[in-house]
JSON list of C-alpha atoms in Angstrom, two decimals:
[
{"chain": "A", "resi": 1, "resn": "MET", "atom": "CA", "xyz": [-2.99, 22.18, 15.61]},
{"chain": "A", "resi": 2, "resn": "SER", "atom": "CA", "xyz": [-4.67, 19.14, 17.08]},
{"chain": "A", "resi": 3, "resn": "TYR", "atom": "CA", "xyz": [-8.05, 17.81, 16.04]},
{"chain": "A", "resi": 4, "resn": "THR", "atom": "CA", "xyz": [-8.56, 15.36, 18.90]},
{"chain": "A", "resi": 5, "resn": "THR", "atom": "CA", "xyz": [-8.10, 15.51, 22.64]},
{"chain": "A", "resi": 6, "resn": "SER", "atom": "CA", "xyz": [-7.21, 11.89, 23.33]},
{"chain": "A", "resi": 7, "resn": "THR", "atom": "CA", "xyz": [-3.90, 11.43, 25.16]},
{"chain": "A", "resi": 8, "resn": "SER", "atom": "CA", "xyz": [-3.23, 7.94, 23.85]},
{"chain": "A", "resi": 9, "resn": "HIS", "atom": "CA", "xyz": [-0.77, 8.05, 20.96]},
{"chain": "A", "resi": 10, "resn": "ALA", "atom": "CA", "xyz": [-1.11, 4.48, 19.73]},
{"chain": "A", "resi": 11, "resn": "ALA", "atom": "CA", "xyz": [-2.64, 4.06, 16.30]},
{"chain": "A", "resi": 12, "resn": "PRO", "atom": "CA", "xyz": [-6.38, 3.29, 16.51]},
{"chain": "A", "resi": 13, "resn": "LEU", "atom": "CA", "xyz": [-6.29, -0.33, 15.39]},
{"chain": "A", "resi": 14, "resn": "ALA", "atom": "CA", "xyz": [-3.24, -1.04, 17.54]},
{"chain": "A", "resi": 15, "resn": "ARG", "atom": "CA", "xyz": [-5.26, 0.16, 20.55]},
{"chain": "A", "resi": 16, "resn": "LEU", "atom": "CA", "xyz": [-8.22, -1.97, 19.48]},
{"chain": "A", "resi": 17, "resn": "VAL", "atom": "CA", "xyz": [-6.12, -5.11, 19.03]},
{"chain": "A", "resi": 18, "resn": "GLY", "atom": "CA", "xyz": [-4.31, -4.76, 22.36]},
{"chain": "A", "resi": 19, "resn": "SER", "atom": "CA", "xyz": [-2.85, -8.12, 23.34]},
{"chain": "A", "resi": 20, "resn": "SER", "atom": "CA", "xyz": [-5.46, -10.28, 21.58]},
{"chain": "A", "resi": 21, "resn": "ALA", "atom": "CA", "xyz": [-3.82, -12.66, 19.12]},
{"chain": "A", "resi": 22, "resn": "LEU", "atom": "CA", "xyz": [-7.19, -13.31, 17.46]},
{"chain": "A", "resi": 23, "resn": "ARG", "atom": "CA", "xyz": [-7.87, -9.61, 16.91]},
{"chain": "A", "resi": 24, "resn": "ARG", "atom": "CA", "xyz": [-4.32, -9.11, 15.64]},
{"chain": "A", "resi": 25, "resn": "ALA", "atom": "CA", "xyz": [-4.71, -11.96, 13.15]},
{"chain": "A", "resi": 26, "resn": "GLY", "atom": "CA", "xyz": [-8.05, -10.55, 12.02]},
{"chain": "A", "resi": 27, "resn": "VAL", "atom": "CA", "xyz": [-6.66, -7.06, 11.44]},
{"chain": "A", "resi": 28, "resn": "VAL", "atom": "CA", "xyz": [-3.62, -8.45, 9.60]},
{"chain": "A", "resi": 29, "resn": "LEU", "atom": "CA", "xyz": [-5.79, -10.59, 7.33]},
{"chain": "A", "resi": 30, "resn": "ILE", "atom": "CA", "xyz": [-8.35, -7.85, 6.61]},
{"chain": "A", "resi": 31, "resn": "GLY", "atom": "CA", "xyz": [-5.60, -5.25, 6.12]},
{"chain": "A", "resi": 32, "resn": "SER", "atom": "CA", "xyz": [-3.68, -7.47, 3.71]},
{"chain": "A", "resi": 33, "resn": "TRP", "atom": "CA", "xyz": [-6.87, -8.05, 1.73]},
{"chain": "A", "resi": 34, "resn": "LEU", "atom": "CA", "xyz": [-7.58, -4.29, 1.70]},
{"chain": "A", "resi": 35, "resn": "VAL", "atom": "CA", "xyz": [-4.19, -3.75, 0.08]},
{"chain": "A", "resi": 36, "resn": "ALA", "atom": "CA", "xyz": [-4.93, -6.62, -2.31]},
{"chain": "A", "resi": 37, "resn": "ALA", "atom": "CA", "xyz": [-8.37, -5.26, -3.22]},
{"chain": "A", "resi": 38, "resn": "SER", "atom": "CA", "xyz": [-6.84, -1.85, -3.91]},
{"chain": "A", "resi": 39, "resn": "ALA", "atom": "CA", "xyz": [-4.52, -3.53, -6.45]},
{"chain": "A", "resi": 40, "resn": "TRP", "atom": "CA", "xyz": [-7.57, -4.24, -8.59]},
{"chain": "A", "resi": 41, "resn": "ILE", "atom": "CA", "xyz": [-8.32, -0.52, -8.94]},
{"chain": "A", "resi": 42, "resn": "GLU", "atom": "CA", "xyz": [-5.77, 0.19, -11.61]},
{"chain": "A", "resi": 43, "resn": "VAL", "atom": "CA", "xyz": [-4.78, 2.32, -14.56]},
{"chain": "A", "resi": 44, "resn": "PRO", "atom": "CA", "xyz": [-2.84, -0.09, -16.77]},
{"chain": "A", "resi": 45, "resn": "MET", "atom": "CA", "xyz": [0.58, 1.33, -17.49]},
{"chain": "A", "resi": 46, "resn": "TYR", "atom": "CA", "xyz": [3.87, -0.30, -18.40]},
{"chain": "A", "resi": 47, "resn": "PRO", "atom": "CA", "xyz": [6.15, -1.31, -16.78]},
{"chain": "A", "resi": 48, "resn": "VAL", "atom": "CA", "xyz": [4.47, -0.26, -13.51]},
{"chain": "A", "resi": 49, "resn": "PRO", "atom": "CA", "xyz": [0.66, 0.02, -13.27]},
{"chain": "A", "resi": 50, "resn": "MET", "atom": "CA", "xyz": [-0.98, 2.79, -11.26]},
{"chain": "A", "resi": 51, "resn": "THR", "atom": "CA", "xyz": [-3.20, 1.34, -8.53]},
{"chain": "A", "resi": 52, "resn": "MET", "atom": "CA", "xyz": [-4.87, 2.49, -5.32]},
{"chain": "A", "resi": 53, "resn": "GLN", "atom": "CA", "xyz": [-2.45, 0.37, -3.30]},
{"chain": "A", "resi": 54, "resn": "THR", "atom": "CA", "xyz": [-0.40, 3.26, -1.96]},
{"chain": "A", "resi": 55, "resn": "TYR", "atom": "CA", "xyz": [-3.61, 4.77, -0.57]},
{"chain": "A", "resi": 56, "resn": "ALA", "atom": "CA", "xyz": [-4.35, 1.48, 1.22]},
{"chain": "A", "resi": 57, "resn": "VAL", "atom": "CA", "xyz": [-0.74, 1.14, 2.40]},
{"chain": "A", "resi": 58, "resn": "LEU", "atom": "CA", "xyz": [-0.82, 4.64, 3.93]},
{"chain": "A", "resi": 59, "resn": "LEU", "atom": "CA", "xyz": [-4.13, 3.87, 5.66]},
{"chain": "A", "resi": 60, "resn": "VAL", "atom": "CA", "xyz": [-2.78, 0.62, 7.06]},
{"chain": "A", "resi": 61, "resn": "GLY", "atom": "CA", "xyz": [0.26, 2.43, 8.41]},
{"chain": "A", "resi": 62, "resn": "ALA", "atom": "CA", "xyz": [-1.67, 5.32, 9.95]},
{"chain": "A", "resi": 63, "resn": "LEU", "atom": "CA", "xyz": [-4.40, 3.16, 11.46]},
{"chain": "A", "resi": 64, "resn": "CYS", "atom": "CA", "xyz": [-2.36, 0.15, 12.56]},
{"chain": "A", "resi": 65, "resn": "GLY", "atom": "CA", "xyz": [0.90, 1.56, 13.86]},
{"chain": "A", "resi": 66, "resn": "ALA", "atom": "CA", "xyz": [4.35, 0.27, 12.96]},
{"chain": "A", "resi": 67, "resn": "ARG", "atom": "CA", "xyz": [4.22, -3.30, 14.24]},
{"chain": "A", "resi": 68, "resn": "LEU", "atom": "CA", "xyz": [0.72, -4.19, 13.08]},
{"chain": "A", "resi": 69, "resn": "ALA", "atom": "CA", "xyz": [1.22, -2.41, 9.73]},
{"chain": "A", "resi": 70, "resn": "SER", "atom": "CA", "xyz": [4.47, -4.30, 9.16]},
{"chain": "A", "resi": 71, "resn": "GLU", "atom": "CA", "xyz": [2.78, -7.61, 9.97]},
{"chain": "A", "resi": 72, "resn": "THR", "atom": "CA", "xyz": [-0.06, -6.72, 7.60]},
{"chain": "A", "resi": 73, "resn": "LEU", "atom": "CA", "xyz": [2.23, -5.89, 4.68]},
{"chain": "A", "resi": 74, "resn": "VAL", "atom": "CA", "xyz": [4.42, -8.95, 5.29]},
{"chain": "A", "resi": 75, "resn": "ALA", "atom": "CA", "xyz": [1.22, -11.05, 5.18]},
{"chain": "A", "resi": 76, "resn": "TYR", "atom": "CA", "xyz": [0.14, -9.33, 1.95]},
{"chain": "A", "resi": 77, "resn": "LEU", "atom": "CA", "xyz": [3.51, -9.91, 0.29]},
{"chain": "A", "resi": 78, "resn": "ALA", "atom": "CA", "xyz": [3.73, -13.51, 1.52]},
{"chain": "A", "resi": 79, "resn": "GLN", "atom": "CA", "xyz": [0.26, -14.31, 0.19]},
{"chain": "A", "resi": 80, "resn": "GLY", "atom": "CA", "xyz": [1.08, -12.77, -3.19]},
{"chain": "A", "resi": 81, "resn": "ILE", "atom": "CA", "xyz": [4.45, -14.49, -3.46]},
{"chain": "A", "resi": 82, "resn": "ALA", "atom": "CA", "xyz": [2.81, -17.78, -2.47]},
{"chain": "A", "resi": 83, "resn": "GLY", "atom": "CA", "xyz": [0.53, -17.52, -5.49]},
{"chain": "A", "resi": 84, "resn": "LEU", "atom": "CA", "xyz": [-2.66, -15.77, -4.41]},
{"chain": "A", "resi": 85, "resn": "PRO", "atom": "CA", "xyz": [-3.64, -13.22, -7.11]},
{"chain": "A", "resi": 86, "resn": "LEU", "atom": "CA", "xyz": [-3.16, -10.19, -4.86]},
{"chain": "A", "resi": 87, "resn": "PHE", "atom": "CA", "xyz": [-0.73, -8.08, -6.85]},
{"chain": "A", "resi": 88, "resn": "ALA", "atom": "CA", "xyz": [-1.76, -5.52, -9.48]},
{"chain": "A", "resi": 89, "resn": "GLY", "atom": "CA", "xyz": [-3.89, -7.02, -12.23]},
{"chain": "A", "resi": 90, "resn": "GLY", "atom": "CA", "xyz": [-4.38, -10.25, -10.30]},
{"chain": "A", "resi": 91, "resn": "ASN", "atom": "CA", "xyz": [-0.74, -11.22, -10.66]},
{"chain": "A", "resi": 92, "resn": "ALA", "atom": "CA", "xyz": [1.07, -13.42, -8.16]},
{"chain": "A", "resi": 93, "resn": "GLY", "atom": "CA", "xyz": [4.20, -15.39, -7.50]},
{"chain": "A", "resi": 94, "resn": "LEU", "atom": "CA", "xyz": [7.88, -14.88, -6.89]},
{"chain": "A", "resi": 95, "resn": "LEU", "atom": "CA", "xyz": [8.65, -14.17, -10.55]},
{"chain": "A", "resi": 96, "resn": "TYR", "atom": "CA", "xyz": [6.15, -11.29, -10.60]},
{"chain": "A", "resi": 97, "resn": "PHE", "atom": "CA", "xyz": [7.56, -10.02, -7.31]},
{"chain": "A", "resi": 98, "resn": "MET", "atom": "CA", "xyz": [11.06, -10.02, -8.82]},
{"chain": "A", "resi": 99, "resn": "GLY", "atom": "CA", "xyz": [9.87, -8.10, -11.89]},
{"chain": "A", "resi": 100, "resn": "PRO", "atom": "CA", "xyz": [9.54, -4.34, -12.51]},
{"chain": "A", "resi": 101, "resn": "THR", "atom": "CA", "xyz": [7.15, -3.75, -9.60]},
{"chain": "A", "resi": 102, "resn": "GLY", "atom": "CA", "xyz": [9.17, -5.60, -6.97]},
{"chain": "A", "resi": 103, "resn": "GLY", "atom": "CA", "xyz": [10.80, -2.51, -5.54]},
{"chain": "A", "resi": 104, "resn": "TYR", "atom": "CA", "xyz": [7.45, -0.79, -5.13]},
{"chain": "A", "resi": 105, "resn": "LEU", "atom": "CA", "xyz": [6.13, -3.84, -3.29]},
{"chain": "A", "resi": 106, "resn": "VAL", "atom": "CA", "xyz": [9.10, -3.66, -0.92]},
{"chain": "A", "resi": 107, "resn": "GLY", "atom": "CA", "xyz": [8.42, 0.08, -0.62]},
{"chain": "A", "resi": 108, "resn": "PHE", "atom": "CA", "xyz": [4.86, -0.69, 0.53]},
{"chain": "A", "resi": 109, "resn": "LEU", "atom": "CA", "xyz": [6.24, -2.48, 3.58]},
{"chain": "A", "resi": 110, "resn": "LEU", "atom": "CA", "xyz": [8.74, 0.28, 4.35]},
{"chain": "A", "resi": 111, "resn": "ALA", "atom": "CA", "xyz": [6.15, 3.04, 3.91]},
{"chain": "A", "resi": 112, "resn": "ALA", "atom": "CA", "xyz": [3.52, 1.34, 6.07]},
{"chain": "A", "resi": 113, "resn": "ALA", "atom": "CA", "xyz": [6.07, 0.75, 8.82]},
{"chain": "A", "resi": 114, "resn": "PHE", "atom": "CA", "xyz": [7.29, 4.36, 8.67]},
{"chain": "A", "resi": 115, "resn": "VAL", "atom": "CA", "xyz": [3.81, 5.92, 8.67]},
{"chain": "A", "resi": 116, "resn": "GLY", "atom": "CA", "xyz": [2.82, 3.52, 11.45]},
{"chain": "A", "resi": 117, "resn": "TRP", "atom": "CA", "xyz": [5.88, 4.44, 13.48]},
{"chain": "A", "resi": 118, "resn": "LEU", "atom": "CA", "xyz": [4.92, 8.11, 13.27]},
{"chain": "A", "resi": 119, "resn": "ALA", "atom": "CA", "xyz": [1.28, 7.27, 14.07]},
{"chain": "A", "resi": 120, "resn": "ASP", "atom": "CA", "xyz": [2.50, 5.49, 17.22]},
{"chain": "A", "resi": 121, "resn": "ARG", "atom": "CA", "xyz": [4.14, 8.77, 18.20]},
{"chain": "A", "resi": 122, "resn": "GLY", "atom": "CA", "xyz": [0.97, 10.82, 17.79]},
{"chain": "A", "resi": 123, "resn": "TRP", "atom": "CA", "xyz": [1.53, 12.25, 14.31]},
{"chain": "A", "resi": 124, "resn": "ASN", "atom": "CA", "xyz": [-2.03, 11.33, 13.26]},
{"chain": "A", "resi": 125, "resn": "ARG", "atom": "CA", "xyz": [-3.33, 13.83, 15.79]},
{"chain": "A", "resi": 126, "resn": "HIS", "atom": "CA", "xyz": [-1.88, 16.96, 14.18]},
{"chain": "A", "resi": 127, "resn": "TYR", "atom": "CA", "xyz": [-2.86, 18.26, 10.73]},
{"chain": "A", "resi": 128, "resn": "GLY", "atom": "CA", "xyz": [0.63, 19.24, 9.62]},
{"chain": "A", "resi": 129, "resn": "LYS", "atom": "CA", "xyz": [2.39, 16.17, 10.99]},
{"chain": "A", "resi": 130, "resn": "LEU", "atom": "CA", "xyz": [-0.19, 13.84, 9.46]},
{"chain": "A", "resi": 131, "resn": "ALA", "atom": "CA", "xyz": [0.26, 15.49, 6.05]},
{"chain": "A", "resi": 132, "resn": "VAL", "atom": "CA", "xyz": [4.05, 15.16, 6.32]},
{"chain": "A", "resi": 133, "resn": "SER", "atom": "CA", "xyz": [3.79, 11.55, 7.47]},
{"chain": "A", "resi": 134, "resn": "LEU", "atom": "CA", "xyz": [1.60, 10.49, 4.56]},
{"chain": "A", "resi": 135, "resn": "THR", "atom": "CA", "xyz": [3.57, 12.45, 1.97]},
{"chain": "A", "resi": 136, "resn": "VAL", "atom": "CA", "xyz": [6.91, 11.05, 3.12]},
{"chain": "A", "resi": 137, "resn": "GLY", "atom": "CA", "xyz": [5.34, 7.58, 3.34]},
{"chain": "A", "resi": 138, "resn": "HIS", "atom": "CA", "xyz": [4.28, 7.88, -0.27]},
{"chain": "A", "resi": 139, "resn": "LEU", "atom": "CA", "xyz": [7.77, 9.01, -1.28]},
{"chain": "A", "resi": 140, "resn": "ILE", "atom": "CA", "xyz": [9.27, 6.04, 0.55]},
{"chain": "A", "resi": 141, "resn": "VAL", "atom": "CA", "xyz": [7.46, 3.72, -1.86]},
{"chain": "A", "resi": 142, "resn": "PHE", "atom": "CA", "xyz": [9.28, 5.34, -4.77]},
{"chain": "A", "resi": 143, "resn": "VAL", "atom": "CA", "xyz": [12.82, 5.00, -3.42]},
{"chain": "A", "resi": 144, "resn": "PRO", "atom": "CA", "xyz": [13.14, 1.20, -3.69]},
{"chain": "A", "resi": 145, "resn": "GLY", "atom": "CA", "xyz": [10.60, 1.17, -6.53]},
{"chain": "A", "resi": 146, "resn": "VAL", "atom": "CA", "xyz": [12.56, 3.43, -8.84]},
{"chain": "A", "resi": 147, "resn": "ALA", "atom": "CA", "xyz": [15.91, 1.96, -7.74]},
{"chain": "A", "resi": 148, "resn": "TRP", "atom": "CA", "xyz": [14.71, -1.58, -8.48]},
{"chain": "A", "resi": 149, "resn": "LEU", "atom": "CA", "xyz": [13.22, -0.55, -11.81]},
{"chain": "A", "resi": 150, "resn": "ALA", "atom": "CA", "xyz": [16.45, 1.26, -12.71]},
{"chain": "A", "resi": 151, "resn": "GLN", "atom": "CA", "xyz": [18.33, -2.02, -12.39]},
{"chain": "A", "resi": 152, "resn": "LEU", "atom": "CA", "xyz": [16.05, -3.43, -15.09]},
{"chain": "A", "resi": 153, "resn": "VAL", "atom": "CA", "xyz": [15.63, -0.50, -17.52]},
{"chain": "A", "resi": 154, "resn": "GLY", "atom": "CA", "xyz": [18.22, 2.11, -16.55]},
{"chain": "A", "resi": 155, "resn": "PHE", "atom": "CA", "xyz": [17.92, 5.15, -14.30]},
{"chain": "A", "resi": 156, "resn": "GLU", "atom": "CA", "xyz": [16.53, 7.64, -16.83]},
{"chain": "A", "resi": 157, "resn": "LYS", "atom": "CA", "xyz": [13.83, 5.24, -18.03]},
{"chain": "A", "resi": 158, "resn": "ALA", "atom": "CA", "xyz": [12.99, 4.37, -14.44]},
{"chain": "A", "resi": 159, "resn": "ILE", "atom": "CA", "xyz": [12.38, 8.03, -13.63]},
{"chain": "A", "resi": 160, "resn": "VAL", "atom": "CA", "xyz": [10.36, 8.58, -16.81]},
{"chain": "A", "resi": 161, "resn": "ALA", "atom": "CA", "xyz": [8.26, 5.39, -16.46]},
{"chain": "A", "resi": 162, "resn": "GLY", "atom": "CA", "xyz": [8.34, 4.73, -12.73]},
{"chain": "A", "resi": 163, "resn": "LEU", "atom": "CA", "xyz": [8.08, 8.16, -11.09]},
{"chain": "A", "resi": 164, "resn": "VAL", "atom": "CA", "xyz": [6.93, 11.02, -13.32]},
{"chain": "A", "resi": 165, "resn": "PRO", "atom": "CA", "xyz": [3.57, 9.50, -14.39]},
{"chain": "A", "resi": 166, "resn": "PHE", "atom": "CA", "xyz": [2.69, 8.86, -10.74]},
{"chain": "A", "resi": 167, "resn": "ILE", "atom": "CA", "xyz": [3.21, 12.35, -9.31]},
{"chain": "A", "resi": 168, "resn": "PHE", "atom": "CA", "xyz": [-0.35, 13.61, -9.81]},
{"chain": "A", "resi": 169, "resn": "GLY", "atom": "CA", "xyz": [-1.85, 10.34, -8.50]},
{"chain": "A", "resi": 170, "resn": "THR", "atom": "CA", "xyz": [0.49, 10.44, -5.52]},
{"chain": "A", "resi": 171, "resn": "VAL", "atom": "CA", "xyz": [-0.75, 13.89, -4.54]},
{"chain": "A", "resi": 172, "resn": "LEU", "atom": "CA", "xyz": [-4.38, 12.81, -4.91]},
{"chain": "A", "resi": 173, "resn": "LYS", "atom": "CA", "xyz": [-3.95, 9.53, -3.00]},
{"chain": "A", "resi": 174, "resn": "SER", "atom": "CA", "xyz": [-2.01, 11.26, -0.22]},
{"chain": "A", "resi": 175, "resn": "ALA", "atom": "CA", "xyz": [-4.82, 13.82, 0.13]},
{"chain": "A", "resi": 176, "resn": "LEU", "atom": "CA", "xyz": [-7.42, 11.05, 0.13]},
{"chain": "A", "resi": 177, "resn": "ALA", "atom": "CA", "xyz": [-5.50, 9.13, 2.78]},
{"chain": "A", "resi": 178, "resn": "TYR", "atom": "CA", "xyz": [-5.22, 12.30, 4.85]},
{"chain": "A", "resi": 179, "resn": "ALA", "atom": "CA", "xyz": [-8.98, 12.95, 4.63]},
{"chain": "A", "resi": 180, "resn": "SER", "atom": "CA", "xyz": [-9.71, 9.31, 5.44]},
{"chain": "A", "resi": 181, "resn": "VAL", "atom": "CA", "xyz": [-7.50, 9.22, 8.54]},
{"chain": "A", "resi": 182, "resn": "VAL", "atom": "CA", "xyz": [-8.96, 12.48, 9.84]},
{"chain": "A", "resi": 183, "resn": "ALA", "atom": "CA", "xyz": [-12.54, 11.30, 9.19]},
{"chain": "A", "resi": 184, "resn": "LEU", "atom": "CA", "xyz": [-11.96, 7.90, 10.79]},
{"chain": "A", "resi": 185, "resn": "ASP", "atom": "CA", "xyz": [-10.25, 9.41, 13.80]},
{"chain": "A", "resi": 186, "resn": "ARG", "atom": "CA", "xyz": [-13.08, 11.86, 14.37]},
{"chain": "A", "resi": 187, "resn": "HIS", "atom": "CA", "xyz": [-15.66, 9.08, 14.35]},
{"chain": "A", "resi": 188, "resn": "ARG", "atom": "CA", "xyz": [-14.03, 6.63, 16.73]}
]
């Protein structure tokens, strides 16, 4: 079932940016700061805090498309590694990146690129495909996240501390991302 009649499959911000380097830089900067701002909305947990970042990552992917979403997340990660307080809780730097949350941060890039790749192929335009895209995108964050955490605390503890507590939030944030993409697409 489709909720729009447009024939263009490119993600909305990718269409807006076109070939303009200035627009591209603006979207990358604003998108990276959106992901950073969402890091400040957090439920403190250890060793991995629960934030709104995956919601922002899914939005960036769905609205930007694969290339622009990848550039945005690379910019976000580079700024955080360089020392800007953009990671959860205002953390920054390479040491933080290499800590318990490092795999999830890598997963952000992979998830945004994947969701963006599907958006570029028109998946945003169909209710079922959009839901699958965002759900799988969310799951993609957990693969390197839990694997990385398992290297630090063991597999069982990684599942207990790095996956199970996030299931309910994942469902809610995926639903919120879905509603946001549909609402934004309807109003463009």
